[in-house]
């Protein structure tokens, strides 16, 4: 397996006729997927998503790929191909378009509708190019063929990119449900045809590469959903991902069969289901979906609500219902169905919501106690099928943390791909396909670009370290008014603490220590506000550690009297 | 089902002959298990554990039960029965013994050895009373019979408490592995005998009540562990819970069979395995366990390390190995086996460790890709067996979040327990068993008591709110030197920000706003440092929100010039 050496540098110029592949995101994390292809002086981008922060990145809204390496080549970009409409594939587009507005966006009808809605919020009117499976379109030197793939959002595409350097197949996110609701299966015949032609580089979704076997079909959720509707004595409240059109379709169909009316709750759910319905991806029986005002007047056992918040997001509808901060009040006998995954890191938040709903008397059906969710990604068994059908010459696992990429690479090797031609790259690692062989040739910047309120890229790791520190330990501001002549305290220092446990007398004990430090400094002729501030910080810091085993952030302020 | 009404108050006096049951922890969370029994003016406590904080409780070390309701009755406590040696059952004991040192601790040999080691760290020499399954001992008016139960630590006990009020059976944590390594199975014959006698109140472990079916046997992990040792080309590094003696036993046996030597790494692992070995709970073949210095000289394929850190704890051995901050350096070809669960909330930390280990070239085998862990708690199927064997008159689910308690209550009802006699209580809810019937009669304080460095109970929800705020938004200290006469700024205010994204010029824009606010105050005759500080905080806060969509904590300091 070809690893990325930790001391990689800027790569040499791409040999003429070669293809350069650089993932700026998605390799080392689940999210902010973005792959840049370079050939004959031009660039093609596949996806441009966001990553959601983890608990050690407090205050961060979303994380973007680092555009540094393409910033001075914006005019060389021929197009951005969007494989599907999930945030981790399209969420970064507004930020890239801020740098050049007229980069063409290429995608399927639903994908473009979703990105268009998002760009409207950013007041950007994009240049779009709609494609569908079977289409073959050239963007500069990149000849792109689109293939249907099945995923947890309709209308997802894989893309095959032909250049003089060879044929590359990028799956996007996919799985191989053989009985999807829309009968639009992953185009394995297409994959096979490309395999016959010869796939020089195969980039495949690694998300579930560690999961043995096969991902269940969406249709296998029917019994559990059916049971919920059959047995619920009062209202049914369903929460799921606002883009999971087929999951919602199953809920609508079941509600309809049981004579319930449905209302959508939550901004993104209302918006996305409107789009999906208008474009024909969601089939709504006449009269099924009604306004909340109509629904409220119906008997509880004729009611179904479909809402946002399945990941425990504190501002979404379901959390607010759980906290009695929503017009919809959970009452004894309500049934809540969380038809969604538990994304790692969100469990505690989700369980808090489930516990609160239970406390109000709801019966909560979720992934932990019923078969109400299947993944959108191919498991190991499906990936092996793909490798055996495509028989690629080179493989580069994409979309995953290191453990997923490694598991996917191992699968490729087990199917017979030459281990020397399996490239285990990470974000920013440059892979050149030259003379039919993919090798790592360098690295470009690919750090986290943090969106923090209105600032993009301003928040650094140092800010996050400060924030984590503040959270763990709190902060003590010390104001010392120092006599400019003597260098000693003009009056006792003032202490202002937040997040640090204290009472009125806590700081009495540290005053003599500060006095002593300043007196010693005055004796030794040490002066200047900065130096005195350091002395104070040290005195207070070591006191806090010795007395309380705590290390609060100390903000010392010395003012000359 | 009998619910706890939200407006419950202090209960009336317990009728003579009745038994009062109050859980001060463990009902509404997984952790800090503690149940107080009161009868004839005396108290018996079953377990006294700690709860580990979640991500919304930053800086907190552990969470204790609230002892308020028993604080003025410490002398009435006859004993603390410890069902087994896990932290969530014994971790609070040192804090309770600080209030009265000579409360007798009752438990099995291994449990007492674990609590004794812990108390030594707190410099407390406890009064102990060792019991074993089959023993029948009276502590004041509480006649206690102990029964063997099987759990993820050896020597766990259930306790049956006989008083004039009736017979209560408390399972502690348990499961019903029919083939445990030590052949010590949960004593269902004993449960049946008590059932024949008539169990008036049954308190059962709810942890896995939502999980359908039966918990797998510890022995079913053999194939996966065996595969690791059979195929590992170089070192095998195993991480698991430091108290899971049987899991470690399996690892030792397999290492031995494959001709590897073993060293223990990490303070708690070394300590606990020493105790377990000395007391005969861990069977170590002669010469198998060696010193690190000896192990280091052996060929890599003769080496096995057993270490702490399976939950991604940043200071534990495995995390430090992953971060190259440990004398043991992970290298290509090492195999790391995480023979442990992924406790909700720890996933991201654990996956970060797995990813780093993978990056260094290790093959990481964990619960997500192999059968290397089974739970220590009875699943729904086992609980149903228990209910049918015991046929209790009243049921009170314990040990779980609300969702688990509710699921357990539902199981009891399905087996035929009268729903009116299934008590869904939470921490602090008082349940009285009088005339053979358990009812909720009131509530006592049962909030979170936070251990925060050296302070116990000092940290409040307000501190935690501040800490979360500081983490999300950062802090800006504003120092304004104000002319005492005019009330206007003597010089431009000084800004010190941490965790808030800014550069040298950021605060230039807010200076005029502060000036304007102060000028207006002076004009209107508003004075006094506190009022001016409020004005400054408001001006800076609204500027930050308007300009950056951020809400940093503002610490304003006004100094009279």
PDB file of N, CA and C in Angstrom, chain B residues 90-142:
ATOM      1  N   UNK B  90     -18.978   2.144  43.449  1.00  0.00           N
ATOM      2  CA  UNK B  90     -18.161   2.357  44.655  1.00  0.00           C
ATOM      3  C   UNK B  90     -17.461   3.724  44.691  1.00  0.00           C
ATOM      4  N   UNK B  91     -17.450   4.436  43.561  1.00  0.00           N
ATOM      5  CA  UNK B  91     -16.629   5.652  43.451  1.00  0.00           C
ATOM      6  C   UNK B  91     -17.013   6.775  44.409  1.00  0.00           C
ATOM      7  N   UNK B  92     -18.254   6.777  44.898  1.00  0.00           N
ATOM      8  CA  UNK B  92     -18.688   7.850  45.797  1.00  0.00           C
ATOM      9  C   UNK B  92     -18.400   7.551  47.265  1.00  0.00           C
ATOM     10  N   UNK B  93     -17.985   6.308  47.553  1.00  0.00           N
ATOM     11  CA  UNK B  93     -17.789   5.898  48.945  1.00  0.00           C
ATOM     12  C   UNK B  93     -16.809   6.809  49.701  1.00  0.00           C
ATOM     13  N   UNK B  94     -15.640   7.164  49.105  1.00  0.00           N
ATOM     14  CA  UNK B  94     -14.720   8.019  49.868  1.00  0.00           C
ATOM     15  C   UNK B  94     -15.367   9.325  50.306  1.00  0.00           C
ATOM     16  N   UNK B  95     -16.239   9.860  49.483  1.00  0.00           N
ATOM     17  CA  UNK B  95     -16.869  11.143  49.802  1.00  0.00           C
ATOM     18  C   UNK B  95     -17.906  10.987  50.910  1.00  0.00           C
ATOM     19  N   UNK B  96     -18.601   9.844  50.944  1.00  0.00           N
ATOM     20  CA  UNK B  96     -19.559   9.611  52.016  1.00  0.00           C
ATOM     21  C   UNK B  96     -18.821   9.311  53.325  1.00  0.00           C
ATOM     22  N   UNK B  97     -17.725   8.563  53.229  1.00  0.00           N
ATOM     23  CA  UNK B  97     -16.953   8.238  54.439  1.00  0.00           C
ATOM     24  C   UNK B  97     -16.282   9.480  55.036  1.00  0.00           C
ATOM     25  N   UNK B  98     -16.034  10.499  54.205  1.00  0.00           N
ATOM     26  CA  UNK B  98     -15.523  11.753  54.752  1.00  0.00           C
ATOM     27  C   UNK B  98     -16.499  12.333  55.767  1.00  0.00           C
ATOM     28  N   UNK B  99     -17.788  12.017  55.577  1.00  0.00           N
ATOM     29  CA  UNK B  99     -18.808  12.563  56.477  1.00  0.00           C
ATOM     30  C   UNK B  99     -18.991  11.690  57.717  1.00  0.00           C
ATOM     31  N   UNK B 100     -18.768  10.398  57.555  1.00  0.00           N
ATOM     32  CA  UNK B 100     -18.724   9.507  58.726  1.00  0.00           C
ATOM     33  C   UNK B 100     -17.839   8.327  58.367  1.00  0.00           C
ATOM     34  N   UNK B 101     -16.680   8.273  59.017  1.00  0.00           N
ATOM     35  CA  UNK B 101     -15.636   7.324  58.618  1.00  0.00           C
ATOM     36  C   UNK B 101     -15.957   5.865  58.891  1.00  0.00           C
ATOM     37  N   UNK B 102     -16.771   5.594  59.919  1.00  0.00           N
ATOM     38  CA  UNK B 102     -16.891   4.207  60.372  1.00  0.00           C
ATOM     39  C   UNK B 102     -18.167   3.512  59.905  1.00  0.00           C
ATOM     40  N   UNK B 103     -18.733   4.012  58.802  1.00  0.00           N
ATOM     41  CA  UNK B 103     -19.876   3.263  58.252  1.00  0.00           C
ATOM     42  C   UNK B 103     -19.335   1.945  57.706  1.00  0.00           C
ATOM     43  N   UNK B 104     -19.870   0.805  58.141  1.00  0.00           N
ATOM     44  CA  UNK B 104     -19.350  -0.477  57.651  1.00  0.00           C
ATOM     45  C   UNK B 104     -19.612  -0.651  56.140  1.00  0.00           C
ATOM     46  N   UNK B 105     -18.576  -1.111  55.445  1.00  0.00           N
ATOM     47  CA  UNK B 105     -18.710  -1.428  54.022  1.00  0.00           C
ATOM     48  C   UNK B 105     -18.861  -2.932  53.878  1.00  0.00           C
ATOM     49  N   UNK B 106     -19.924  -3.351  53.200  1.00  0.00           N
ATOM     50  CA  UNK B 106     -20.227  -4.766  53.061  1.00  0.00           C
ATOM     51  C   UNK B 106     -20.083  -5.155  51.596  1.00  0.00           C
ATOM     52  N   UNK B 107     -19.323  -6.188  51.324  1.00  0.00           N
ATOM     53  CA  UNK B 107     -19.185  -6.612  49.925  1.00  0.00           C
ATOM     54  C   UNK B 107     -18.395  -7.892  49.833  1.00  0.00           C
ATOM     55  N   UNK B 108     -18.271  -8.390  48.597  1.00  0.00           N
ATOM     56  CA  UNK B 108     -17.504  -9.608  48.363  1.00  0.00           C
ATOM     57  C   UNK B 108     -16.013  -9.306  48.482  1.00  0.00           C
ATOM     58  N   UNK B 109     -15.210 -10.340  48.447  1.00  0.00           N
ATOM     59  CA  UNK B 109     -13.773 -10.191  48.647  1.00  0.00           C
ATOM     60  C   UNK B 109     -13.150  -9.238  47.617  1.00  0.00           C
ATOM     61  N   UNK B 110     -13.458  -9.450  46.337  1.00  0.00           N
ATOM     62  CA  UNK B 110     -12.833  -8.612  45.295  1.00  0.00           C
ATOM     63  C   UNK B 110     -13.344  -7.175  45.392  1.00  0.00           C
ATOM     64  N   UNK B 111     -14.637  -7.024  45.633  1.00  0.00           N
ATOM     65  CA  UNK B 111     -15.211  -5.680  45.739  1.00  0.00           C
ATOM     66  C   UNK B 111     -14.534  -4.904  46.858  1.00  0.00           C
ATOM     67  N   UNK B 112     -14.377  -5.537  48.003  1.00  0.00           N
ATOM     68  CA  UNK B 112     -13.737  -4.864  49.135  1.00  0.00           C
ATOM     69  C   UNK B 112     -12.268  -4.561  48.829  1.00  0.00           C
ATOM     70  N   UNK B 113     -11.604  -5.443  48.091  1.00  0.00           N
ATOM     71  CA  UNK B 113     -10.203  -5.174  47.740  1.00  0.00           C
ATOM     72  C   UNK B 113     -10.117  -3.937  46.855  1.00  0.00           C
ATOM     73  N   UNK B 114     -11.054  -3.800  45.912  1.00  0.00           N
ATOM     74  CA  UNK B 114     -11.044  -2.626  45.023  1.00  0.00           C
ATOM     75  C   UNK B 114     -11.368  -1.340  45.779  1.00  0.00           C
ATOM     76  N   UNK B 115     -12.357  -1.389  46.670  1.00  0.00           N
ATOM     77  CA  UNK B 115     -12.700  -0.155  47.406  1.00  0.00           C
ATOM     78  C   UNK B 115     -11.585   0.177  48.397  1.00  0.00           C
ATOM     79  N   UNK B 116     -10.944  -0.837  48.925  1.00  0.00           N
ATOM     80  CA  UNK B 116      -9.856  -0.598  49.866  1.00  0.00           C
ATOM     81  C   UNK B 116      -8.693   0.122  49.163  1.00  0.00           C
ATOM     82  N   UNK B 117      -8.378  -0.321  47.964  1.00  0.00           N
ATOM     83  CA  UNK B 117      -7.286   0.323  47.210  1.00  0.00           C
ATOM     84  C   UNK B 117      -7.634   1.785  46.940  1.00  0.00           C
ATOM     85  N   UNK B 118      -8.896   2.033  46.598  1.00  0.00           N
ATOM     86  CA  UNK B 118      -9.349   3.396  46.330  1.00  0.00           C
ATOM     87  C   UNK B 118      -9.277   4.251  47.601  1.00  0.00           C
ATOM     88  N   UNK B 119      -9.728   3.704  48.697  1.00  0.00           N
ATOM     89  CA  UNK B 119      -9.750   4.467  49.949  1.00  0.00           C
ATOM     90  C   UNK B 119      -8.330   4.770  50.448  1.00  0.00           C
ATOM     91  N   UNK B 120      -7.389   3.891  50.122  1.00  0.00           N
ATOM     92  CA  UNK B 120      -6.002   4.169  50.501  1.00  0.00           C
ATOM     93  C   UNK B 120      -5.539   5.468  49.867  1.00  0.00           C
ATOM     94  N   UNK B 121      -5.947   5.700  48.595  1.00  0.00           N
ATOM     95  CA  UNK B 121      -5.583   6.955  47.919  1.00  0.00           C
ATOM     96  C   UNK B 121      -6.178   8.168  48.650  1.00  0.00           C
ATOM     97  N   UNK B 122      -7.328   7.955  49.259  1.00  0.00           N
ATOM     98  CA  UNK B 122      -7.965   9.038  50.029  1.00  0.00           C
ATOM     99  C   UNK B 122      -7.532   8.998  51.492  1.00  0.00           C
ATOM    100  N   UNK B 123      -6.586   8.144  51.821  1.00  0.00           N
ATOM    101  CA  UNK B 123      -6.070   7.981  53.189  1.00  0.00           C
ATOM    102  C   UNK B 123      -7.185   7.679  54.181  1.00  0.00           C
ATOM    103  N   UNK B 124      -8.076   6.746  53.780  1.00  0.00           N
ATOM    104  CA  UNK B 124      -9.156   6.319  54.679  1.00  0.00           C
ATOM    105  C   UNK B 124      -9.018   4.813  54.893  1.00  0.00           C
ATOM    106  N   UNK B 125      -9.056   4.401  56.147  1.00  0.00           N
ATOM    107  CA  UNK B 125      -9.017   2.966  56.469  1.00  0.00           C
ATOM    108  C   UNK B 125     -10.439   2.581  56.849  1.00  0.00           C
ATOM    109  N   UNK B 126     -11.136   1.843  55.989  1.00  0.00           N
ATOM    110  CA  UNK B 126     -12.566   1.593  56.236  1.00  0.00           C
ATOM    111  C   UNK B 126     -12.815   0.442  57.210  1.00  0.00           C
ATOM    112  N   UNK B 127     -14.018   0.427  57.728  1.00  0.00           N
ATOM    113  CA  UNK B 127     -14.530  -0.735  58.464  1.00  0.00           C
ATOM    114  C   UNK B 127     -15.214  -1.628  57.429  1.00  0.00           C
ATOM    115  N   UNK B 128     -14.774  -2.858  57.292  1.00  0.00           N
ATOM    116  CA  UNK B 128     -15.352  -3.695  56.235  1.00  0.00           C
ATOM    117  C   UNK B 128     -15.950  -4.973  56.800  1.00  0.00           C
ATOM    118  N   UNK B 129     -16.855  -5.520  56.042  1.00  0.00           N
ATOM    119  CA  UNK B 129     -17.513  -6.775  56.416  1.00  0.00           C
ATOM    120  C   UNK B 129     -17.641  -7.605  55.136  1.00  0.00           C
ATOM    121  N   UNK B 130     -16.797  -8.625  55.036  1.00  0.00           N
ATOM    122  CA  UNK B 130     -16.807  -9.424  53.812  1.00  0.00           C
ATOM    123  C   UNK B 130     -17.944 -10.436  53.823  1.00  0.00           C
ATOM    124  N   UNK B 131     -18.621 -10.513  52.692  1.00  0.00           N
ATOM    125  CA  UNK B 131     -19.690 -11.521  52.550  1.00  0.00           C
ATOM    126  C   UNK B 131     -19.482 -12.282  51.243  1.00  0.00           C
ATOM    127  N   UNK B 132     -20.183 -13.390  51.105  1.00  0.00           N
ATOM    128  CA  UNK B 132     -20.176 -14.095  49.826  1.00  0.00           C
ATOM    129  C   UNK B 132     -21.576 -14.642  49.557  1.00  0.00           C
ATOM    130  N   UNK B 133     -21.764 -15.142  48.360  1.00  0.00           N
ATOM    131  CA  UNK B 133     -23.087 -15.632  47.989  1.00  0.00           C
ATOM    132  C   UNK B 133     -23.523 -16.708  48.990  1.00  0.00           C
ATOM    133  N   UNK B 134     -24.807 -16.671  49.348  1.00  0.00           N
ATOM    134  CA  UNK B 134     -25.328 -17.634  50.319  1.00  0.00           C
ATOM    135  C   UNK B 134     -25.343 -17.081  51.734  1.00  0.00           C
ATOM    136  N   UNK B 135     -24.517 -16.057  51.991  1.00  0.00           N
ATOM    137  CA  UNK B 135     -24.480 -15.489  53.342  1.00  0.00           C
ATOM    138  C   UNK B 135     -25.788 -14.769  53.665  1.00  0.00           C
ATOM    139  N   UNK B 136     -26.098 -14.777  54.929  1.00  0.00           N
ATOM    140  CA  UNK B 136     -27.304 -14.120  55.418  1.00  0.00           C
ATOM    141  C   UNK B 136     -26.882 -13.340  56.665  1.00  0.00           C
ATOM    142  N   UNK B 137     -26.889 -12.028  56.595  1.00  0.00           N
ATOM    143  CA  UNK B 137     -26.362 -11.213  57.689  1.00  0.00           C
ATOM    144  C   UNK B 137     -27.346 -10.087  57.986  1.00  0.00           C
ATOM    145  N   UNK B 138     -27.553  -9.823  59.258  1.00  0.00           N
ATOM    146  CA  UNK B 138     -28.438  -8.720  59.637  1.00  0.00           C
ATOM    147  C   UNK B 138     -27.610  -7.478  59.930  1.00  0.00           C
ATOM    148  N   UNK B 139     -28.013  -6.364  59.338  1.00  0.00           N
ATOM    149  CA  UNK B 139     -27.428  -5.064  59.663  1.00  0.00           C
ATOM    150  C   UNK B 139     -28.572  -4.240  60.250  1.00  0.00           C
ATOM    151  N   UNK B 140     -28.592  -4.147  61.589  1.00  0.00           N
ATOM    152  CA  UNK B 140     -29.728  -3.520  62.254  1.00  0.00           C
ATOM    153  C   UNK B 140     -30.987  -4.269  61.852  1.00  0.00           C
ATOM    154  N   UNK B 141     -32.037  -3.536  61.470  1.00  0.00           N
ATOM    155  CA  UNK B 141     -33.301  -4.206  61.144  1.00  0.00           C
ATOM    156  C   UNK B 141     -33.338  -4.786  59.721  1.00  0.00           C
ATOM    157  N   UNK B 142     -32.171  -4.700  59.017  1.00  0.00           N
ATOM    158  CA  UNK B 142     -32.142  -5.175  57.628  1.00  0.00           C
ATOM    159  C   UNK B 142     -31.458  -6.542  57.579  1.00  0.00           C
TER     160      UNK B 142
END
